[in-house]
Amino acid sequence: MANVVLLTWTYDPEKIIALSAKTCYSPGFPSDMWYQDLNEGEFISKLKNMGHMTPFEHASFTFSLEGVSRVLLAQLTRHRIASFSVQSQRYVKYESSMDNYVVPDIPNELKEDFLDSCDVIYALYNEYVNCLMQDWGYSEKEAIENARYLLPGAMKTNLTVTMNARELMHFFELRCCNRAQKEIRDLAWKMLSLLQLKFPQIFEDCGPTCLTSKCKEGKMACGKPYKKEI
Ligand SMILES: Cc1cc2nc3c(=O)[nH]c(=O)nc-3n(C[C@H](O)[C@H](O)[C@H](O)COP(=O)(O)OP(=O)(O)OC[C@H]3O[C@@H](n4cnc5c(N)ncnc54)[C@H](O)[C@@H]3O)c2cc1C
């Protein structure tokens, strides 16, 4: 299971959201309003009800995502309004096969076999790195960046990701949904729960549409909607 750490965020995110919204409706200067009581909680829920979402773009949140698969990475980076810094398979060599793979959502009986298959691929990767360096004169970096084409999607990686609150809300709608694959779904729920603990006014009513409004999946609906805890 990936480790998810909420590293840092825009200073006073509730206030900057309220302030940027108030800028639209007030004759005053934002720099003066910053020092006033902005009644952030009420403002934030009003904005959500009105669908006035641009103020939520002023607050950003940065996570460390540790031990996610390259498969998850490909899905996560489809979310374009985010910033990513990812551990490089060009510069970082996997020094051993130990604990380097994310095992997918398969029956327990198959997991050992899956890991054995990954080990076979890892051994080939290592062989290629050595061959390219020793027999063909490649530098270590050149050898690694070429041999990595062999590596499986299960390989673990680490990244730093920053998203603004509006993008996070959209991300949670899509990726907390049961239609999303389990690894990214578990990740999205972890990120959401960390944010809900710290910033409930912004994130309390986020998640898949079955929970927040009405499922949009139509014929593709999972048939097991989340239920609100009472
Ligand atoms: C269950 C599931 C299955 C999927 N299956 C596939 C699949 O089979 N094949 C596949 O290729 N992808 C698939 N995806 C990925 C999906 O197509 C999106 O790429 C991904 O979910 C990112 O969503 P987004 O584009 O809405 O979000 P973001 O990139 O995070 O953008 C957020 C929002 O900003 C706006 N926006 C961003 N960029 C633009 C732009 N260039 N022009 C106009 N508006 C923009 C849009 O309103 C968008 O919704 C799947 C996703 C899910 C959740």
XYZ file of C-alpha atoms and ligand atoms in Angstrom:
283
model
C 0.000 0.000 0.000
C 1.399 3.379 -0.996
C 2.438 5.873 1.638
C 0.717 9.240 1.230
C 1.985 12.339 3.024
C 0.392 15.774 2.801
C 3.583 17.839 2.751
C 2.532 21.464 2.438
C -0.189 23.794 1.182
C -1.003 27.396 0.369
C -0.886 29.505 3.514
C -4.419 29.854 4.989
C -6.199 28.144 2.065
C -9.753 28.823 3.309
C -8.981 32.508 3.583
C -7.418 32.863 0.133
C -10.453 31.113 -1.399
C -12.858 33.455 0.382
C -10.714 36.492 -0.383
C -10.432 35.756 -4.084
C -14.211 35.293 -4.287
C -14.854 38.480 -2.344
C -12.559 40.326 -4.753
C -15.185 39.691 -7.445
C -18.069 41.168 -5.455
C -16.483 43.987 -3.497
C -15.269 47.511 -4.393
C -12.338 47.176 -1.933
C -8.744 46.099 -2.404
C -7.883 42.431 -1.812
C -4.883 43.518 0.290
C -7.223 45.353 2.703
C -9.773 42.547 2.820
C -7.051 40.034 3.753
C -7.030 41.568 7.261
C -10.819 41.400 7.689
C -12.942 38.572 9.018
C -14.120 36.936 5.788
C -16.461 34.347 7.265
C -14.645 31.697 5.244
C -16.832 28.688 6.073
C -20.035 30.314 4.904
C -18.345 31.780 1.818
C -16.870 28.437 0.795
C -20.179 26.585 0.976
C -21.944 29.424 -0.912
C -19.351 29.230 -3.718
C -19.831 25.477 -4.028
C -23.626 25.851 -4.158
C -23.326 28.531 -6.849
C -20.754 26.500 -8.812
C -18.361 29.467 -8.663
C -15.240 27.316 -8.587
C -12.373 29.507 -9.815
C -11.581 30.819 -6.292
C -10.663 27.230 -5.333
C -7.788 27.390 -7.824
C -5.880 29.767 -5.532
C -5.249 27.096 -2.891
C -2.737 24.358 -3.698
C -1.751 21.226 -1.818
C 1.443 19.188 -2.204
C 1.703 15.450 -1.491
C 4.511 12.941 -1.344
C 3.303 9.698 -2.924
C 5.632 6.857 -2.031
C 5.639 3.348 -3.481
C 3.048 3.702 -6.247
C 3.285 1.672 -9.450
C 4.263 3.055 -12.842
C 0.784 1.927 -13.938
C -0.748 4.281 -11.387
C 1.651 7.000 -12.497
C 0.346 6.773 -16.070
C -3.224 7.206 -14.796
C -2.387 10.005 -12.385
C -0.498 12.069 -14.936
C -3.578 12.152 -17.175
C -4.759 14.821 -14.723
C -3.283 17.763 -16.554
C -3.871 20.549 -14.055
C -1.329 19.176 -11.630
C 2.443 19.450 -11.209
C 4.514 16.293 -10.954
C 8.120 15.493 -10.050
C 8.755 11.788 -10.429
C 11.683 9.584 -9.440
C 13.488 8.903 -12.695
C 14.124 5.459 -14.113
C 16.915 7.090 -16.167
C 18.895 8.298 -13.179
C 17.866 5.893 -10.420
C 18.823 2.245 -10.779
C 16.739 -0.349 -8.977
C 19.494 -1.866 -6.864
C 17.608 -5.017 -5.933
C 14.315 -6.636 -6.794
C 13.300 -6.573 -3.098
C 10.100 -4.663 -2.359
C 10.190 -2.895 -5.708
C 6.811 -4.015 -7.067
C 3.183 -3.142 -6.458
C 1.105 -6.320 -6.532
C -2.198 -5.692 -8.327
C -5.652 -6.644 -7.128
C -5.427 -10.372 -7.936
C -6.294 -13.478 -5.872
C -3.836 -14.194 -3.040
C -2.986 -17.548 -4.625
C -1.522 -15.730 -7.656
C 0.473 -13.083 -5.835
C 3.616 -15.127 -5.280
C 3.636 -16.166 -8.906
C 3.235 -12.531 -9.953
C 6.205 -11.493 -7.812
C 8.298 -14.346 -9.255
C 7.505 -13.078 -12.763
C 8.616 -9.579 -11.745
C 11.862 -11.058 -10.396
C 12.544 -12.751 -13.718
C 12.083 -9.415 -15.507
C 14.269 -7.650 -12.949
C 17.053 -10.200 -13.503
C 16.855 -9.532 -17.252
C 16.977 -5.772 -16.624
C 20.099 -6.208 -14.514
C 21.659 -8.414 -17.149
C 21.021 -5.753 -19.817
C 22.481 -2.985 -17.646
C 25.657 -5.033 -17.135
C 25.851 -6.121 -20.762
C 25.460 -2.559 -22.096
C 28.113 -1.268 -19.705
C 30.653 -4.054 -19.924
C 30.285 -5.256 -23.523
C 29.183 -2.062 -25.285
C 30.855 0.699 -23.319
C 27.682 2.464 -22.182
C 27.892 4.720 -19.143
C 25.741 3.580 -16.195
C 23.137 6.255 -16.982
C 22.956 5.243 -20.648
C 22.673 1.593 -19.685
C 19.911 2.251 -17.136
C 17.856 4.485 -19.400
C 17.850 1.873 -22.142
C 17.418 -1.243 -20.015
C 14.381 0.317 -18.283
C 12.254 -0.395 -21.353
C 12.063 -3.940 -20.006
C 10.696 -3.025 -16.589
C 7.118 -3.968 -15.674
C 4.318 -1.493 -14.884
C 4.383 -2.872 -11.353
C 7.705 -1.146 -10.558
C 7.377 1.213 -7.620
C 8.109 4.892 -7.883
C 7.889 8.001 -5.714
C 6.656 11.421 -6.665
C 5.795 14.859 -5.449
C 2.481 16.140 -6.764
C 0.797 19.496 -6.359
C -2.831 20.192 -7.251
C -5.124 23.079 -6.582
C -8.364 22.508 -4.657
C -10.573 22.644 -7.738
C -8.496 20.029 -9.540
C -8.392 17.881 -6.420
C -12.201 17.949 -6.228
C -12.379 16.795 -9.848
C -9.721 14.139 -9.206
C -11.657 12.778 -6.205
C -14.877 12.671 -8.229
C -13.226 10.461 -10.870
C -10.727 8.472 -8.881
C -12.595 7.734 -5.623
C -15.279 6.187 -7.848
C -15.526 2.380 -7.904
C -14.962 2.521 -11.657
C -11.376 3.670 -11.075
C -8.771 0.945 -10.614
C -8.147 -0.136 -7.034
C -4.606 1.222 -6.608
C -5.449 4.767 -7.709
C -8.817 4.587 -5.912
C -7.129 3.695 -2.609
C -4.645 6.513 -3.202
C -7.388 9.046 -3.936
C -9.318 8.095 -0.781
C -6.124 8.448 1.303
C -5.421 11.897 -0.132
C -9.028 12.928 0.448
C -9.081 11.722 4.042
C -5.880 13.655 4.842
C -7.397 16.815 3.359
C -10.735 16.333 5.086
C -8.992 16.060 8.448
C -7.110 19.324 7.986
C -9.399 21.357 5.750
C -12.970 20.108 6.255
C -14.573 23.330 5.010
C -12.973 22.883 1.595
C -13.074 19.113 1.184
C -15.896 17.763 3.404
C -18.337 17.096 0.549
C -15.875 15.710 -2.014
C -15.690 12.207 -3.451
C -17.459 10.125 -6.094
C -20.699 11.522 -7.463
C -22.768 8.654 -5.959
C -21.814 10.102 -2.580
C -21.974 13.805 -3.348
C -24.854 14.079 -5.855
C -25.873 11.451 -8.404
C -23.806 8.813 -10.209
C -22.856 9.949 -13.715
C -21.649 6.583 -14.982
C -24.943 5.528 -16.598
C -24.714 1.992 -18.004
C -21.162 1.708 -16.671
C -22.313 2.279 -13.060
C -20.755 -0.158 -10.589
C -24.071 -1.009 -8.890
C -22.585 -0.620 -5.415
C -22.715 3.105 -4.644
C -21.032 4.502 -1.562
C -23.397 5.345 1.264
C -23.146 8.474 3.382
C -22.215 7.747 7.011
C -25.005 9.053 9.225
C -12.746 4.988 -14.824
C -11.822 5.632 -15.803
C -11.514 4.995 -16.984
C -10.667 5.609 -17.931
N -10.378 4.960 -19.088
C -9.575 5.533 -20.017
C -9.285 4.893 -21.261
O -9.746 3.795 -21.537
N -8.454 5.529 -22.141
C -7.939 6.776 -21.879
O -7.205 7.315 -22.722
N -8.197 7.401 -20.703
C -8.996 6.815 -19.778
N -9.234 7.465 -18.594
C -8.597 8.759 -18.348
C -9.548 9.911 -18.696
O -9.889 9.888 -20.056
C -8.916 11.269 -18.353
O -7.748 11.434 -19.134
C -8.524 11.392 -16.891
O -9.529 10.897 -16.050
C -8.277 12.869 -16.559
O -9.525 13.506 -16.546
P -9.778 15.001 -17.063
O -9.281 15.144 -18.440
O -11.215 15.314 -16.789
O -8.971 15.759 -15.964
P -7.834 16.866 -15.950
O -6.784 16.686 -16.963
O -7.440 16.780 -14.532
O -8.598 18.185 -16.266
C -9.597 18.705 -15.393
C -10.643 19.398 -16.215
O -10.051 20.541 -16.835
C -10.615 20.726 -18.130
N -9.543 20.564 -19.132
C -8.280 20.103 -18.924
N -7.570 20.139 -20.056
C -8.398 20.618 -21.013
C -8.260 20.860 -22.398
N -7.126 20.611 -23.055
N -9.308 21.355 -23.066
C -10.481 21.619 -22.443
N -10.688 21.388 -21.121
C -9.666 20.901 -20.419
C -11.675 19.650 -18.285
O -12.914 20.189 -17.868
C -11.229 18.562 -17.338
O -12.284 17.734 -16.891
C -10.088 6.871 -17.644
C -10.411 7.524 -16.449
C -11.239 6.912 -15.526
C -11.554 7.639 -14.241
